[in-house]
């Protein structure tokens, strides 16, 4: 592409409404333009990148045996009523009425439509297993669209749906799609993690999220330094602690007149925070459903994980205890709570690390006092034990290999085992080997195609702009010419190099706009072209071109063969 | 592609709601499935064809220098209010409100959005001329969606928009896009015509429609046997007739008691219909705007063209005359009207062919009588003369080359010179060479990508199904195997041929579903694969394959080299 025949429109200004770096850089580079809240036009430059992602996704889906189709974006209300989601989906569902006053929505996802397709198309077990996918525009009416295409309302998504008679088949295809997703992100050149995910509202039995790693990511991820283990921090299991040491101290009362936190008590006592225990008072339900007061204990340097806690019996819908309840059950105001000698019988749940402690410090259930040298079995009964804390950096990995590190990620893919929920609700069945109707089990597999573009920038940028991985770059190479009007041989040599590279199958752009070198280089760096070759009068005299990789600090003067070698020709 | 790993689902039944052949065949072949009124899922088979069209359109647009971008499908009301089309566009505009109760529409076209993009992106004459395009999903809320994807509500369209400072630039790009459209339809292997079009509601100064020719087409087209001339019948110019012969008869009254039509009078007199003249009474406006009675005359075998008539002075908004007006001005009831001796002074407009007649027959303005042997200048004044008739087959082409034939066509593309209407309404301007703000003139260029698929079928089918042009076929070649389970060498030979063809870059499908030959062949014919190669035990014994082109009446037994030659390998 000759840039004079393209529409490139970069900008020096930092747009006021752009909060994150990818949004800023996409606007500065002129990749997207806002039409309205959460609605963006992909400019010619942006679309080149979007198509790269789309192409990679399509090729890997095809290679994995998924079959592409294309469903309408506008979907009738009746289908969504069959699954109960017309109401349940909430405000993100953009609803509309046609001229006959029939209701439709702009599809935010296609479970209903594909299940309707399947119940009409699939009649026999011989047609299973099968995986359909599409790459298509979706709409979700976000409460607060922001971050450019990272959380746009209209966006491009790859959504796949698989149908199986047996759970084993579903698991096999789930793994197949999982592997395909890994190949997608690998070939795009992105650092990513597949993490165990909470299945949340969609339900189903297994789920992984694929995250592009970036400091600006909304999700906290724990991953092992020594294995593939990765999980959302909310779900990551804490490794089992070392066995409890023997008691070494006697229990004693410590005066802590104003010390209401573990940090303050540890500082007063001059001990490590990890020797204190935090008591969190909540109310769940007992076996009969009556309110049950529960004291959840984690180490002073740990944080209670609400999702883990809620998985315990009776705590599915727990709430924080009120101050009145705390006074009633523990006999003390908050700030000095502890499991020793409560006013009434209570349920005590200790995190595994707390259960493995000896000689620890807890609140005394008396204003102004804590207890030190506390030991299980001696000073209070052995507790109910469970993993109820967030993992922290340095924890051993739960799979026993390496230690956990924390990072942030941007969710760009998600694979689910949906099960039979949609097929049952929509009466989708096929005849099995015995001629009996069987409800298929389903998987669904999504990739946020447009979101990947923004996520890749969050992971790959510097002060000068975007640093595209080669597979996502709008062009692999930029050929720039210095003062072509002064010396016709410069334009000629640049044009020859440009045509030679293009003929060799390399995606190359020739910057023939006639800008001065500084502006030209700034543009090529801003839009993130991985390789730059500069043709100048001086270079030609020396028989060299100035080559620079986008990620390199310095340029090199190389002859033609050297440049071609750098570009892998 | 191995068909066992694809989702092919053909059907023998003719769907009840399908009226036209393309709709029937697309459903029977399993190319599309209806989701709701005017909403269709493109199955894997259908999508393969749709992508072929999309690919051809994209390549030709790129080759023509147009630059691809992607605009949102959801568009804010405010932009449509700037051009006044929020109300004017009518019921086809699907409107919706988001969660903040702001109004949007599902874009049926993108003039507003691209002009908004242009006013923000284009600042200088140096950025012009430029042509942007997108291939994108549109929605038009048709009153009566029907004919499958031929008139669906949600459909795939290529829309391009060009911006220019001068009318000359616009005309040059219009020609460039016109030529690109010709290349698109040529490479798709479709018979088409580019016809002069009425610009209708969109306005602008020049417009052509591109029609795929098919007997079932909604539009009547006149085209020359000897040149590129083609026009909608409504707009096609009639060639100038031969000069008027000298008068040879005296005017005489003919008794026509029940003969109220030219056909009846000609039959009674035993003369050709082309010797009679039809009188059509309408009312227009005179120079002062007062109602003016007009008698429009065309030959008995011709039809008045309402669009041509309405282009004459005073007839822009003409209406049929009432019977009372006819009696007042002509003194006769309808059925016996004529231009000779009216009761009051009237305006007479004669078609050019009528003005060139001598000794003709007209109504006598007296119930039960006609006049024969009528001649201009002698029996009545010379008339006002204009081309006011529809052309008919056999007319000389108006460009003087060949004669006109009539055919029917399906509109699949349209190019317009829009002018400055949108740019002016939306205050889009750029700085010209002198630094002054100038409003650009625009062109717009649409192709109905999904509609082309249906139109191609209307042009290419037989009793057994679709006959795809090679460029649009889901696969170019089908390899079929007979009784593979009986003889392993059949499956092996078929697989080898399949892999060899695929390796040679040919799009080939292997029918390995294990159907009996009749069902297999019927499927491959129904879905329209251009070339079929059958591998059988008997053939292998003789060293041959059975080859048949989809358009051929008979099969041929060919050796491997012969098959490859037929496939162009």
Short mmCIF file of C-alpha atoms in Angstrom, two decimals, chain A residues 258-560:
data_model
loop_
_atom_site.label_atom_id
_atom_site.label_comp_id
_atom_site.label_asym_id
_atom_site.label_seq_id
_atom_site.Cartn_x
_atom_site.Cartn_y
_atom_site.Cartn_z
CA UNK A 258 -6.97 2.07 70.41
CA UNK A 259 -5.73 -0.85 68.32
CA UNK A 260 -8.74 -2.11 66.41
CA UNK A 261 -6.96 -3.74 63.42
CA UNK A 262 -4.48 -6.57 63.09
CA UNK A 263 -1.98 -4.11 61.61
CA UNK A 264 -2.25 -1.83 64.64
CA UNK A 265 -2.01 -4.69 67.14
CA UNK A 266 1.00 -6.21 65.37
CA UNK A 267 2.72 -2.83 65.29
CA UNK A 268 2.03 -2.31 69.00
CA UNK A 269 3.36 -5.76 69.85
CA UNK A 270 6.28 -5.57 67.42
CA UNK A 271 5.33 -8.88 65.76
CA UNK A 272 4.65 -9.91 62.18
CA UNK A 273 1.16 -9.48 60.80
CA UNK A 274 1.13 -13.18 59.93
CA UNK A 275 1.01 -14.02 63.65
CA UNK A 276 -2.36 -12.28 64.07
CA UNK A 277 -5.81 -13.58 63.20
CA UNK A 278 -8.61 -11.46 61.71
CA UNK A 279 -12.18 -12.27 62.83
CA UNK A 280 -14.97 -11.51 60.37
CA UNK A 281 -18.53 -11.81 61.76
CA UNK A 282 -21.23 -12.89 59.31
CA UNK A 283 -24.69 -14.42 59.48
CA UNK A 284 -25.66 -17.51 57.51
CA UNK A 285 -28.33 -20.13 58.04
CA UNK A 286 -28.31 -23.32 60.05
CA UNK A 287 -29.60 -26.71 58.86
CA UNK A 288 -33.17 -25.62 59.63
CA UNK A 289 -32.73 -22.32 57.83
CA UNK A 290 -32.61 -20.19 60.98
CA UNK A 291 -30.04 -17.37 61.14
CA UNK A 292 -26.65 -18.61 62.30
CA UNK A 293 -23.86 -16.39 63.60
CA UNK A 294 -20.49 -17.34 62.11
CA UNK A 295 -17.00 -16.06 62.86
CA UNK A 296 -14.71 -16.50 59.85
CA UNK A 297 -10.99 -16.37 60.66
CA UNK A 298 -8.12 -15.55 58.31
CA UNK A 299 -4.53 -14.63 59.02
CA UNK A 300 -3.93 -10.92 59.59
CA UNK A 301 -2.06 -10.62 56.31
CA UNK A 302 -4.78 -12.44 54.35
CA UNK A 303 -8.17 -11.39 52.98
CA UNK A 304 -11.42 -13.35 53.21
CA UNK A 305 -12.50 -14.65 49.80
CA UNK A 306 -16.23 -14.10 49.67
CA UNK A 307 -16.81 -16.61 46.89
CA UNK A 308 -15.01 -19.40 48.74
CA UNK A 309 -16.80 -18.54 51.97
CA UNK A 310 -20.16 -18.63 50.25
CA UNK A 311 -19.50 -22.17 49.07
CA UNK A 312 -19.62 -23.50 52.67
CA UNK A 313 -22.78 -25.10 54.02
CA UNK A 314 -25.23 -22.52 55.32
CA UNK A 315 -23.25 -19.59 53.90
CA UNK A 316 -24.63 -19.56 50.37
CA UNK A 317 -26.36 -16.24 51.02
CA UNK A 318 -24.45 -14.95 54.03
CA UNK A 319 -24.45 -11.31 55.08
CA UNK A 320 -22.24 -9.26 57.39
CA UNK A 321 -23.40 -9.40 61.01
CA UNK A 322 -24.96 -6.25 62.43
CA UNK A 323 -23.33 -4.54 65.39
CA UNK A 324 -26.24 -5.64 67.56
CA UNK A 325 -25.69 -9.26 66.57
CA UNK A 326 -21.97 -8.96 67.26
CA UNK A 327 -22.61 -7.60 70.75
CA UNK A 328 -25.22 -10.31 71.36
CA UNK A 329 -23.04 -13.25 70.31
CA UNK A 330 -19.53 -12.06 71.22
CA UNK A 331 -20.23 -9.56 73.99
CA UNK A 332 -17.97 -6.94 72.45
CA UNK A 333 -17.98 -4.08 70.01
CA UNK A 334 -16.22 -4.58 66.66
CA UNK A 335 -12.44 -4.08 66.64
CA UNK A 336 -11.75 -6.51 69.47
CA UNK A 337 -13.53 -9.64 68.21
CA UNK A 338 -12.20 -13.16 68.54
CA UNK A 339 -13.19 -16.82 68.72
CA UNK A 340 -12.22 -17.30 72.37
CA UNK A 341 -15.03 -17.34 74.91
CA UNK A 342 -17.94 -15.88 72.96
CA UNK A 343 -21.02 -14.72 74.86
CA UNK A 344 -23.17 -17.30 73.08
CA UNK A 345 -22.40 -20.50 71.17
CA UNK A 346 -21.18 -19.61 67.68
CA UNK A 347 -19.91 -21.37 64.55
CA UNK A 348 -16.20 -20.75 63.96
CA UNK A 349 -14.74 -21.27 60.48
CA UNK A 350 -10.95 -21.00 60.31
CA UNK A 351 -8.98 -20.67 57.11
CA UNK A 352 -6.56 -23.57 56.71
CA UNK A 353 -3.62 -21.29 57.41
CA UNK A 354 -5.25 -20.12 60.65
CA UNK A 355 -5.95 -23.69 61.72
CA UNK A 356 -2.23 -24.38 61.26
CA UNK A 357 -1.16 -21.54 63.56
CA UNK A 358 0.09 -21.73 67.14
CA UNK A 359 0.61 -18.91 69.66
CA UNK A 360 -1.52 -16.48 67.67
CA UNK A 361 -3.14 -13.15 68.50
CA UNK A 362 -6.90 -12.51 68.37
CA UNK A 363 -9.37 -10.02 69.73
CA UNK A 364 -10.43 -10.68 73.34
CA UNK A 365 -14.15 -9.91 72.88
CA UNK A 366 -13.56 -7.05 75.30
CA UNK A 367 -13.11 -3.44 74.27
CA UNK A 368 -9.43 -2.41 74.52
CA UNK A 369 -7.98 -5.92 74.72
CA UNK A 370 -6.56 -8.68 72.54
CA UNK A 371 -5.36 -12.17 73.44
CA UNK A 372 -1.86 -13.38 72.57
CA UNK A 373 -0.37 -16.89 72.76
CA UNK A 374 -3.68 -18.42 71.77
CA UNK A 375 -3.62 -22.11 70.80
CA UNK A 376 -6.27 -24.39 69.25
CA UNK A 377 -7.59 -27.23 71.39
CA UNK A 378 -6.22 -25.68 74.54
CA UNK A 379 -7.68 -22.15 74.65
CA UNK A 380 -10.63 -22.78 72.36
CA UNK A 381 -12.11 -25.77 70.55
CA UNK A 382 -10.68 -27.02 67.27
CA UNK A 383 -12.48 -25.06 64.50
CA UNK A 384 -14.23 -26.00 61.29
CA UNK A 385 -11.46 -25.67 58.66
CA UNK A 386 -11.72 -24.52 55.04
CA UNK A 387 -9.89 -22.57 52.35
CA UNK A 388 -11.59 -19.19 52.69
CA UNK A 389 -8.87 -16.72 51.76
CA UNK A 390 -7.54 -15.05 48.64
CA UNK A 391 -4.21 -16.37 47.48
CA UNK A 392 -1.29 -13.94 47.61
CA UNK A 393 1.91 -13.66 45.60
CA UNK A 394 4.47 -16.18 46.82
CA UNK A 395 1.91 -18.80 47.87
CA UNK A 396 2.86 -22.27 46.71
CA UNK A 397 0.92 -23.20 43.56
CA UNK A 398 -1.98 -25.51 44.48
CA UNK A 399 -0.76 -28.05 41.92
CA UNK A 400 2.49 -28.31 43.84
CA UNK A 401 4.62 -26.87 41.05
CA UNK A 402 6.23 -23.50 41.64
CA UNK A 403 4.80 -20.53 43.46
CA UNK A 404 1.96 -18.22 42.59
CA UNK A 405 2.44 -14.81 41.07
CA UNK A 406 -0.32 -12.27 40.57
CA UNK A 407 -0.97 -10.34 37.43
CA UNK A 408 -3.80 -8.51 35.77
CA UNK A 409 -5.59 -9.62 32.67
CA UNK A 410 -8.15 -8.58 30.09
CA UNK A 411 -10.72 -11.22 29.31
CA UNK A 412 -10.80 -11.84 25.56
CA UNK A 413 -12.13 -15.38 25.39
CA UNK A 414 -14.32 -17.72 27.33
CA UNK A 415 -15.14 -21.41 26.93
CA UNK A 416 -18.10 -22.98 28.73
CA UNK A 417 -19.61 -26.37 29.14
CA UNK A 418 -23.22 -25.26 28.96
CA UNK A 419 -24.85 -28.61 29.51
CA UNK A 420 -28.45 -29.27 28.52
CA UNK A 421 -30.03 -26.12 29.86
CA UNK A 422 -30.77 -24.42 26.52
CA UNK A 423 -31.56 -27.63 24.65
CA UNK A 424 -34.05 -28.64 27.35
CA UNK A 425 -35.70 -25.24 27.56
CA UNK A 426 -36.11 -25.13 23.78
CA UNK A 427 -37.07 -28.79 23.32
CA UNK A 428 -34.12 -29.62 21.12
CA UNK A 429 -33.57 -33.35 20.73
CA UNK A 430 -32.14 -35.88 18.30
CA UNK A 431 -32.68 -39.59 17.88
CA UNK A 432 -29.95 -41.65 19.50
CA UNK A 433 -28.53 -45.02 18.35
CA UNK A 434 -31.62 -46.73 19.72
CA UNK A 435 -34.07 -44.44 17.99
CA UNK A 436 -34.98 -42.65 21.19
CA UNK A 437 -35.16 -38.87 21.55
CA UNK A 438 -32.14 -37.53 23.43
CA UNK A 439 -31.44 -33.98 24.49
CA UNK A 440 -27.96 -32.91 23.38
CA UNK A 441 -25.49 -31.30 25.74
CA UNK A 442 -23.87 -28.09 24.57
CA UNK A 443 -20.66 -26.13 24.80
CA UNK A 444 -20.19 -22.48 23.91
CA UNK A 445 -16.98 -20.70 23.07
CA UNK A 446 -16.56 -16.95 22.61
CA UNK A 447 -13.75 -14.68 21.48
CA UNK A 448 -14.01 -10.89 21.63
CA UNK A 449 -12.47 -10.15 18.24
CA UNK A 450 -12.60 -6.36 18.46
CA UNK A 451 -11.60 -6.42 22.13
CA UNK A 452 -8.42 -8.33 21.30
CA UNK A 453 -7.22 -5.35 19.29
CA UNK A 454 -7.43 -3.07 22.33
CA UNK A 455 -6.07 -5.71 24.70
CA UNK A 456 -3.04 -6.26 22.47
CA UNK A 457 -2.23 -2.56 22.69
CA UNK A 458 -2.53 -2.59 26.48
CA UNK A 459 0.18 -5.25 26.42
CA UNK A 460 2.33 -3.76 23.66
CA UNK A 461 3.08 -0.06 23.71
CA UNK A 462 5.71 2.47 24.71
CA UNK A 463 5.93 6.24 24.94
CA UNK A 464 5.95 6.55 21.17
CA UNK A 465 2.88 4.47 20.49
CA UNK A 466 1.77 0.97 19.67
CA UNK A 467 4.18 -1.94 19.25
CA UNK A 468 2.17 -4.50 17.29
CA UNK A 469 3.10 -8.14 17.34
CA UNK A 470 3.85 -8.93 13.69
CA UNK A 471 0.71 -11.00 13.23
CA UNK A 472 -1.53 -8.10 14.16
CA UNK A 473 0.32 -5.20 12.54
CA UNK A 474 -1.50 -3.27 9.81
CA UNK A 475 1.68 -3.71 7.79
CA UNK A 476 4.83 -5.60 8.72
CA UNK A 477 7.25 -3.11 7.17
CA UNK A 478 7.24 0.63 6.52
CA UNK A 479 9.54 1.97 3.82
CA UNK A 480 10.22 5.67 4.44
CA UNK A 481 11.96 8.04 2.07
CA UNK A 482 13.91 11.12 3.07
CA UNK A 483 13.60 14.21 0.87
CA UNK A 484 12.49 12.34 -2.23
CA UNK A 485 11.92 15.59 -4.11
CA UNK A 486 15.52 16.66 -3.66
CA UNK A 487 16.91 13.48 -5.15
CA UNK A 488 14.84 11.40 -7.55
CA UNK A 489 16.99 8.34 -6.91
CA UNK A 490 15.68 8.19 -3.33
CA UNK A 491 12.06 7.90 -4.45
CA UNK A 492 13.10 5.42 -7.08
CA UNK A 493 15.08 3.23 -4.68
CA UNK A 494 12.29 3.34 -2.09
CA UNK A 495 9.73 2.41 -4.69
CA UNK A 496 11.87 -0.48 -5.93
CA UNK A 497 12.34 -1.81 -2.39
CA UNK A 498 8.63 -1.42 -1.73
CA UNK A 499 7.69 -3.34 -4.85
CA UNK A 500 10.27 -6.05 -4.21
CA UNK A 501 9.02 -6.63 -0.67
CA UNK A 502 5.41 -6.68 -1.80
CA UNK A 503 6.32 -9.16 -4.54
CA UNK A 504 7.95 -11.35 -1.88
CA UNK A 505 4.59 -11.51 -0.11
CA UNK A 506 5.47 -9.09 2.68
CA UNK A 507 2.84 -6.63 3.81
CA UNK A 508 4.61 -3.35 3.28
CA UNK A 509 3.56 0.27 3.29
CA UNK A 510 5.44 2.96 1.41
CA UNK A 511 5.31 6.32 3.13
CA UNK A 512 5.20 8.51 0.03
CA UNK A 513 3.25 11.34 1.66
CA UNK A 514 6.21 13.71 1.50
CA UNK A 515 6.31 14.50 5.22
CA UNK A 516 9.49 15.56 6.94
CA UNK A 517 11.39 12.66 8.55
CA UNK A 518 10.41 13.42 12.15
CA UNK A 519 6.69 13.49 11.44
CA UNK A 520 6.94 10.41 9.24
CA UNK A 521 8.87 8.39 11.84
CA UNK A 522 6.52 9.50 14.61
CA UNK A 523 3.54 8.30 12.61
CA UNK A 524 5.09 4.92 11.84
CA UNK A 525 5.97 4.46 15.51
CA UNK A 526 2.57 5.61 16.69
CA UNK A 527 0.75 3.15 14.44
CA UNK A 528 3.19 0.47 15.53
CA UNK A 529 4.74 -0.89 12.32
CA UNK A 530 7.20 -3.62 13.47
CA UNK A 531 9.96 -2.85 10.94
CA UNK A 532 11.07 0.43 9.43
CA UNK A 533 13.46 0.86 6.50
CA UNK A 534 14.60 4.37 5.66
CA UNK A 535 15.87 5.27 2.20
CA UNK A 536 18.01 8.41 2.10
CA UNK A 537 20.47 10.12 -0.22
CA UNK A 538 23.30 9.52 2.23
CA UNK A 539 22.38 5.87 2.69
CA UNK A 540 22.18 5.27 -1.03
CA UNK A 541 25.63 6.81 -1.44
CA UNK A 542 26.92 4.31 1.13
CA UNK A 543 24.90 1.46 -0.32
CA UNK A 544 22.85 1.07 2.86
CA UNK A 545 19.38 1.48 4.26
CA UNK A 546 18.64 2.49 7.84
CA UNK A 547 16.78 -0.37 9.49
CA UNK A 548 15.07 -0.30 12.84
CA UNK A 549 12.79 -2.71 14.60
CA UNK A 550 9.94 -1.03 16.46
CA UNK A 551 11.17 -2.64 19.67
CA UNK A 552 14.83 -1.73 19.18
CA UNK A 553 16.52 1.23 20.76
CA UNK A 554 18.86 1.94 17.85
CA UNK A 555 18.89 1.87 14.07
CA UNK A 556 21.36 -0.11 11.99
CA UNK A 557 22.78 0.70 8.59
CA UNK A 558 22.39 -2.43 6.49
CA UNK A 559 22.84 -3.25 2.87
CA UNK A 560 19.94 -4.65 0.91
#
